Amino acid sequence: MNRAIEVRDLSKSFGEKHILNRISLHVQEGETLVVLGRSGVGKSVLIKCMIRLLEPDNGEVNILNEDVLKIPDGRDLDKFRRKVGFLFQSGALYDSMTVRENLRFPLERQPDAPEEEEIVRRVEDVLEGVGLSDTQEKMPAELSGGMKKRIALARSLIMQPEVMFYDEPTTGLDPITSTEISELIREMKERYETTSLIITHDMECARITADRIVMMKEGRIAVEGTYNELKENDDPWIQAFFSDSKKEL
Amino acid sequence: MYMRTDALPASVKDFLVGLAGITQFAGKFFRNFWRPPFEIREVFYHAYSLGQKSLLLVGITGLIIGMVMTIQMRPTMEQFGATSWLPAMVSISIIREIGPVLTALICAGKIGSTIGAELGSMKVTEQIDAMTVSGTNPFNYLVTTRVLAVTIMVPLLTIYADIIALFGSYAAMNLEGSVSFKLFIDQSLGSLLFSDMVPALIKSFFFGFAIALVSCHQGFTADRGTSGVGKAANTAVVISSLFVFVIDLLAVQITQLIIS
Ligand SMILES: Nc1ncnc2c1ncn2[C@@H]1O[C@H](COP(=O)(O)OP(=O)(O)O)[C@@H](O)[C@H]1O
Ligand SMILES: [Mg+2]
């Protein structure tokens, strides 16, 4: 199997603060990898470096056979980014636009934008997929937290990305909505066969979505395994994640 | 040349870093200007929405300034027996200097804070990042449109302020003695030269450009956290007002050079 994502020795510091310390990981084509880590460990920094929202200091990122850190800023980088979806922790819906305009926004602005009919169809399609068909005219402020996440997910999926990044998809949601979103992510991944990288500290989300889990500590990957393997492990540091997510319930 | 930046006081360093950022931003504007997609609808939308926000304030200020200047200048002019020159004096000062600068300052306040807060909150809530990662250039959609809109609106608002200020002046003339409207127009505009109007208009284009550019830059570089938004809006107003004065000073020098 091919590696859709490969990160090698990635480092990033802010001044004296070393956040990523030669971190390496990879995701197979079609696989879902969950990166677990405590709040503030640098999970967001990691995926932001991978998509060039932040410029890493050192290392190599290879996504879909492209050497990401060497893509020139501008049209080429935009073209690469259209193949990749990103769900922000906050959802990051455009709050001056309706749900429909939010969904149309990236689609209409591609150099080879689809026909109007195709756009309308894809908006309806993707909204149905996340179970919110009747929200087209709503403004983001009128939506609940869980609905916002769903619309944000729809907005990423409408571009039919080959790779999806999720930044804490369940943080800030109640346990029931969290489970719903986690299941939706799994469903969407099966439907579109997207390679996914999910970062979270929510073990329940990892249990539902992950094919494989890695744990991040002090700027590197400390442990790797499946959900069940990690559950069997009696390292107290690993077990803390399991008890943490029970506390949330 | 290599310069040790840590030898400078923090405020000077911030200022230089900010200036470099704004210059870079201007470069980006000119590069992106030619790059599709062209968001024409957004330009009109921002021109309308930002323009109408300042309309009332610009109008009231213009009216009052026109009146005040006329009332204050009258005794002096009377002393020299040059009352018939009063309309010309007032209109020249308004059109050359007071109209453009006052309008620009009001716009720096109103438009600058609006843009700073809008873009600042989009930055803080990761909406700008979301545009970036979806492969749609946020600069075009958010900055180029606003800069164009404001660059067009500030000169239009200046003309509007000038006209209202002249009405104010006419009204004030009629507080003491009466002047016919026709005579007032003849006296005030008759002595007005091309070289009064054109440089004033050109400079207000630059005012508009600077206000929008500075405010967009502040929004785009807003700090994380909610206090970042307020700070972005506030700094946008302060720096764009400062730019208005600096451009005004440069414009006077350049105009003098060209005319003489
Ligand atoms: N743009 C930035 N500038 C400076 N420090 C940052 C920046 N982004 C993140 N950090 C710091 O990096 C650390 C990791 O942040 P983050 O990746 O957001 O953590 P998390 O694992 O919770 O997602 C934090 O200490 C944060 O303060
Ligand atoms: Mg985070």
GROMACS .gro file of C-alpha atoms in nm, chain A:
model
  249
    1MET     CA    1   0.000   0.000   0.000
    2ASN     CA    2   0.108   0.354  -0.068
    3ARG     CA    3   0.174   0.613   0.194
    4ALA     CA    4  -0.059   0.908   0.136
    5ILE     CA    5   0.104   1.113   0.409
    6GLU     CA    6   0.462   1.090   0.526
    7VAL     CA    7   0.618   1.327   0.778
    8ARG     CA    8   0.988   1.300   0.851
    9ASP     CA    9   1.182   1.474   1.129
   10LEU     CA   10   0.955   1.776   1.139
   11SER     CA   11   1.063   2.048   1.383
   12LYS     CA   12   0.901   2.375   1.483
   13SER     CA   13   0.989   2.622   1.755
   14PHE     CA   14   0.837   2.951   1.860
   15GLY     CA   15   1.136   3.142   1.994
   16GLU     CA   16   1.278   2.930   2.273
   17LYS     CA   17   0.973   2.705   2.288
   18HIS     CA   18   1.038   2.382   2.097
   19ILE     CA   19   0.695   2.250   2.006
   20LEU     CA   20   0.776   1.982   1.746
   21ASN     CA   21   1.100   1.795   1.795
   22ARG     CA   22   1.186   1.587   1.486
   23ILE     CA   23   0.847   1.421   1.473
   24SER     CA   24   0.785   1.148   1.216
   25LEU     CA   25   0.465   0.971   1.115
   26HIS     CA   26   0.290   0.829   0.813
   27VAL     CA   27  -0.064   0.747   0.700
   28GLN     CA   28  -0.146   0.480   0.442
   29GLU     CA   29  -0.382   0.548   0.157
   30GLY     CA   30  -0.739   0.514   0.285
   31GLU     CA   31  -0.627   0.478   0.645
   32THR     CA   32  -0.742   0.686   0.941
   33LEU     CA   33  -0.466   0.780   1.181
   34VAL     CA   34  -0.549   0.942   1.512
   35VAL     CA   35  -0.283   1.151   1.684
   36LEU     CA   36  -0.356   1.173   2.054
   37GLY     CA   37  -0.196   1.426   2.282
   38ARG     CA   38  -0.266   1.647   2.575
   39SER     CA   39  -0.387   1.998   2.525
   40GLY     CA   40  -0.097   2.229   2.432
   41VAL     CA   41   0.138   1.951   2.325
   42GLY     CA   42   0.148   2.092   1.971
   43LYS     CA   43  -0.111   1.887   1.781
   44SER     CA   44  -0.255   2.186   1.599
   45VAL     CA   45   0.093   2.314   1.522
   46LEU     CA   46   0.171   1.975   1.369
   47ILE     CA   47  -0.113   1.969   1.119
   48LYS     CA   48  -0.083   2.339   1.047
   49CYS     CA   49   0.278   2.279   0.950
   50MET     CA   50   0.169   1.994   0.725
   51ILE     CA   51  -0.064   2.220   0.526
   52ARG     CA   52   0.170   2.522   0.540
   53LEU     CA   53  -0.045   2.741   0.761
   54LEU     CA   54   0.272   2.754   0.966
   55GLU     CA   55   0.619   2.717   0.819
   56PRO     CA   56   0.814   2.444   0.999
   57ASP     CA   57   1.182   2.501   1.074
   58ASN     CA   58   1.305   2.166   0.951
   59GLY     CA   59   1.199   1.832   0.815
   60GLU     CA   60   1.003   1.688   0.530
   61VAL     CA   61   0.633   1.650   0.455
   62ASN     CA   62   0.513   1.436   0.169
   63ILE     CA   63   0.143   1.431   0.087
   64LEU     CA   64   0.001   1.257  -0.222
   65ASN     CA   65   0.350   1.231  -0.367
   66GLU     CA   66   0.417   1.601  -0.336
   67ASP     CA   67   0.702   1.748  -0.138
   68VAL     CA   68   0.478   1.992   0.045
   69LEU     CA   69   0.742   2.217   0.197
   70LYS     CA   70   0.896   2.282  -0.146
   71ILE     CA   71   0.577   2.385  -0.327
   72PRO     CA   72   0.611   2.752  -0.423
   73ASP     CA   73   0.365   2.983  -0.249
   74GLY     CA   74   0.087   3.097  -0.480
   75ARG     CA   75  -0.101   2.911  -0.748
   76ASP     CA   76   0.082   2.580  -0.701
   77LEU     CA   77   0.023   2.576  -0.327
   78ASP     CA   78  -0.346   2.662  -0.380
   79LYS     CA   79  -0.376   2.376  -0.624
   80PHE     CA   80  -0.225   2.135  -0.375
   81ARG     CA   81  -0.448   2.262  -0.096
   82ARG     CA   82  -0.762   2.195  -0.298
   83LYS     CA   83  -0.681   1.824  -0.278
   84VAL     CA   84  -0.671   1.843   0.100
   85GLY     CA   85  -0.958   1.910   0.341
   86PHE     CA   86  -0.918   2.066   0.683
   87LEU     CA   87  -1.172   2.077   0.963
   88PHE     CA   88  -1.086   2.348   1.213
   89GLN     CA   89  -1.136   2.309   1.584
   90SER     CA   90  -1.374   2.604   1.586
   91GLY     CA   91  -1.538   2.505   1.257
   92ALA     CA   92  -1.431   2.841   1.114
   93LEU     CA   93  -1.755   2.895   0.922
   94TYR     CA   94  -1.767   3.227   0.739
   95ASP     CA   95  -2.007   3.409   0.968
   96SER     CA   96  -2.109   3.676   0.718
   97MET     CA   97  -2.238   3.412   0.475
   98THR     CA   98  -2.531   3.171   0.478
   99VAL     CA   99  -2.468   2.798   0.496
  100ARG     CA  100  -2.516   2.771   0.121
  101GLU     CA  101  -2.269   3.051   0.049
  102ASN     CA  102  -2.023   2.887   0.289
  103LEU     CA  103  -2.043   2.564   0.094
  104ARG     CA  104  -2.029   2.730  -0.247
  105PHE     CA  105  -1.739   2.955  -0.157
  106PRO     CA  106  -1.444   2.722  -0.226
  107LEU     CA  107  -1.621   2.547  -0.511
  108GLU     CA  108  -1.702   2.860  -0.711
  109ARG     CA  109  -1.354   2.997  -0.678
  110GLN     CA  110  -1.161   2.711  -0.830
  111PRO     CA  111  -0.995   2.789  -1.161
  112ASP     CA  112  -1.195   2.504  -1.319
  113ALA     CA  113  -1.518   2.562  -1.124
  114PRO     CA  114  -1.800   2.319  -1.198
  115GLU     CA  115  -2.119   2.424  -1.379
  116GLU     CA  116  -2.389   2.595  -1.173
  117GLU     CA  117  -2.611   2.282  -1.179
  118GLU     CA  118  -2.325   2.070  -1.057
  119ILE     CA  119  -2.255   2.316  -0.775
  120VAL     CA  120  -2.620   2.313  -0.666
  121ARG     CA  121  -2.625   1.936  -0.678
  122ARG     CA  122  -2.308   1.900  -0.476
  123VAL     CA  123  -2.430   2.143  -0.210
  124GLU     CA  124  -2.751   1.942  -0.170
  125ASP     CA  125  -2.560   1.616  -0.172
  126VAL     CA  126  -2.309   1.704   0.090
  127LEU     CA  127  -2.571   1.863   0.317
  128GLU     CA  128  -2.778   1.549   0.297
  129GLY     CA  129  -2.465   1.352   0.384
  130VAL     CA  130  -2.424   1.541   0.712
  131GLY     CA  131  -2.799   1.529   0.778
  132LEU     CA  132  -2.870   1.902   0.755
  133SER     CA  133  -3.056   1.944   0.426
  134ASP     CA  134  -3.286   2.219   0.550
  135THR     CA  135  -3.021   2.467   0.665
  136GLN     CA  136  -2.915   2.620   0.332
  137GLU     CA  137  -3.051   2.967   0.411
  138LYS     CA  138  -2.939   2.974   0.776
  139MET     CA  139  -2.658   3.190   0.908
  140PRO     CA  140  -2.385   3.018   1.114
  141ALA     CA  141  -2.492   3.213   1.424
  142GLU     CA  142  -2.829   3.037   1.412
  143LEU     CA  143  -2.671   2.692   1.433
  144SER     CA  144  -2.579   2.487   1.741
  145GLY     CA  145  -2.220   2.378   1.805
  146GLY     CA  146  -2.276   2.030   1.664
  147MET     CA  147  -2.451   2.165   1.355
  148LYS     CA  148  -2.164   2.406   1.291
  149LYS     CA  149  -1.919   2.117   1.301
  150ARG     CA  150  -2.136   1.926   1.053
  151ILE     CA  151  -2.155   2.220   0.814
  152ALA     CA  152  -1.780   2.274   0.845
  153LEU     CA  153  -1.730   1.908   0.765
  154ALA     CA  154  -1.961   1.942   0.466
  155ARG     CA  155  -1.766   2.246   0.347
  156SER     CA  156  -1.443   2.046   0.348
  157LEU     CA  157  -1.598   1.739   0.187
  158ILE     CA  158  -1.763   1.933  -0.095
  159MET     CA  159  -1.418   1.975  -0.249
  160GLN     CA  160  -1.391   1.594  -0.258
  161PRO     CA  161  -1.048   1.596  -0.094
  162GLU     CA  162  -0.821   1.296  -0.116
  163VAL     CA  163  -0.682   1.368   0.229
  164MET     CA  164  -0.868   1.510   0.531
  165PHE     CA  165  -0.723   1.670   0.842
  166TYR     CA  166  -0.937   1.703   1.152
  167ASP     CA  167  -0.835   1.935   1.434
  168GLU     CA  168  -1.010   1.814   1.750
  169PRO     CA  169  -1.342   1.741   1.580
  170THR     CA  170  -1.523   1.664   1.907
  171THR     CA  171  -1.376   1.917   2.149
  172GLY     CA  172  -1.632   2.148   2.305
  173LEU     CA  173  -1.928   1.925   2.218
  174ASP     CA  174  -2.144   1.730   2.462
  175PRO     CA  175  -2.076   1.353   2.477
  176ILE     CA  176  -2.375   1.254   2.266
  177THR     CA  177  -2.299   1.505   1.990
  178SER     CA  178  -1.931   1.403   2.008
  179THR     CA  179  -2.020   1.044   1.937
  180GLU     CA  180  -2.247   1.153   1.652
  181ILE     CA  181  -1.971   1.358   1.493
  182SER     CA  182  -1.720   1.076   1.536
  183GLU     CA  183  -1.957   0.836   1.368
  184LEU     CA  184  -2.024   1.084   1.092
  185ILE     CA  185  -1.651   1.115   1.029
  186ARG     CA  186  -1.623   0.738   0.999
  187GLU     CA  187  -1.926   0.726   0.769
  188MET     CA  188  -1.791   1.001   0.543
  189LYS     CA  189  -1.455   0.834   0.528
  190GLU     CA  190  -1.611   0.506   0.418
  191ARG     CA  191  -1.824   0.687   0.163
  192TYR     CA  192  -1.549   0.897   0.004
  193GLU     CA  193  -1.255   0.668   0.086
  194THR     CA  194  -1.055   0.962   0.214
  195THR     CA  195  -0.723   0.925   0.388
  196SER     CA  196  -0.768   1.094   0.726
  197LEU     CA  197  -0.552   1.233   1.000
  198ILE     CA  198  -0.739   1.320   1.317
  199ILE     CA  199  -0.583   1.495   1.612
  200THR     CA  200  -0.767   1.484   1.939
  201HIS     CA  201  -0.742   1.415   2.310
  202ASP     CA  202  -1.077   1.238   2.306
  203MET     CA  203  -1.026   0.860   2.339
  204GLU     CA  204  -1.387   0.791   2.249
  205CYS     CA  205  -1.345   0.970   1.918
  206ALA     CA  206  -1.027   0.770   1.859
  207ARG     CA  207  -1.206   0.444   1.937
  208ILE     CA  208  -1.477   0.513   1.679
  209THR     CA  209  -1.266   0.656   1.398
  210ALA     CA  210  -0.913   0.521   1.421
  211ASP     CA  211  -0.749   0.243   1.225
  212ARG     CA  212  -0.430   0.319   1.412
  213ILE     CA  213  -0.339   0.556   1.696
  214VAL     CA  214  -0.016   0.737   1.775
  215MET     CA  215   0.043   0.935   2.092
  216MET     CA  216   0.236   1.256   2.103
  217LYS     CA  217   0.459   1.363   2.389
  218GLU     CA  218   0.723   1.636   2.410
  219GLY     CA  219   0.718   1.707   2.040
  220ARG     CA  220   0.750   1.349   1.916
  221ILE     CA  221   0.552   1.029   1.876
  222ALA     CA  222   0.582   0.825   2.195
  223VAL     CA  223   0.354   0.526   2.141
  224GLU     CA  224   0.182   0.360   1.850
  225GLY     CA  225  -0.088   0.093   1.826
  226THR     CA  226  -0.453   0.013   1.773
  227TYR     CA  227  -0.718   0.115   2.026
  228ASN     CA  228  -0.725  -0.229   2.182
  229GLU     CA  229  -0.346  -0.257   2.201
  230LEU     CA  230  -0.324   0.075   2.382
  231LYS     CA  231  -0.605  -0.019   2.617
  232GLU     CA  232  -0.412  -0.332   2.721
  233ASN     CA  233  -0.096  -0.132   2.784
  234ASP     CA  234  -0.055  -0.049   3.152
  235ASP     CA  235   0.175   0.249   3.119
  236PRO     CA  236   0.007   0.505   3.349
  237TRP     CA  237   0.069   0.786   3.100
  238ILE     CA  238  -0.132   0.597   2.835
  239GLN     CA  239  -0.402   0.491   3.078
  240ALA     CA  240  -0.453   0.857   3.172
  241PHE     CA  241  -0.607   0.918   2.830
  242PHE     CA  242  -0.859   0.642   2.885
  243SER     CA  243  -0.964   0.767   3.227
  244ASP     CA  244  -0.969   1.127   3.104
  245SER     CA  245  -1.229   1.057   2.844
  246LYS     CA  246  -1.437   0.862   3.093
  247LYS     CA  247  -1.435   1.165   3.318
  248GLU     CA  248  -1.580   1.371   3.036
  249LEU     CA  249  -1.870   1.127   3.019
   0.00000   0.00000   0.00000
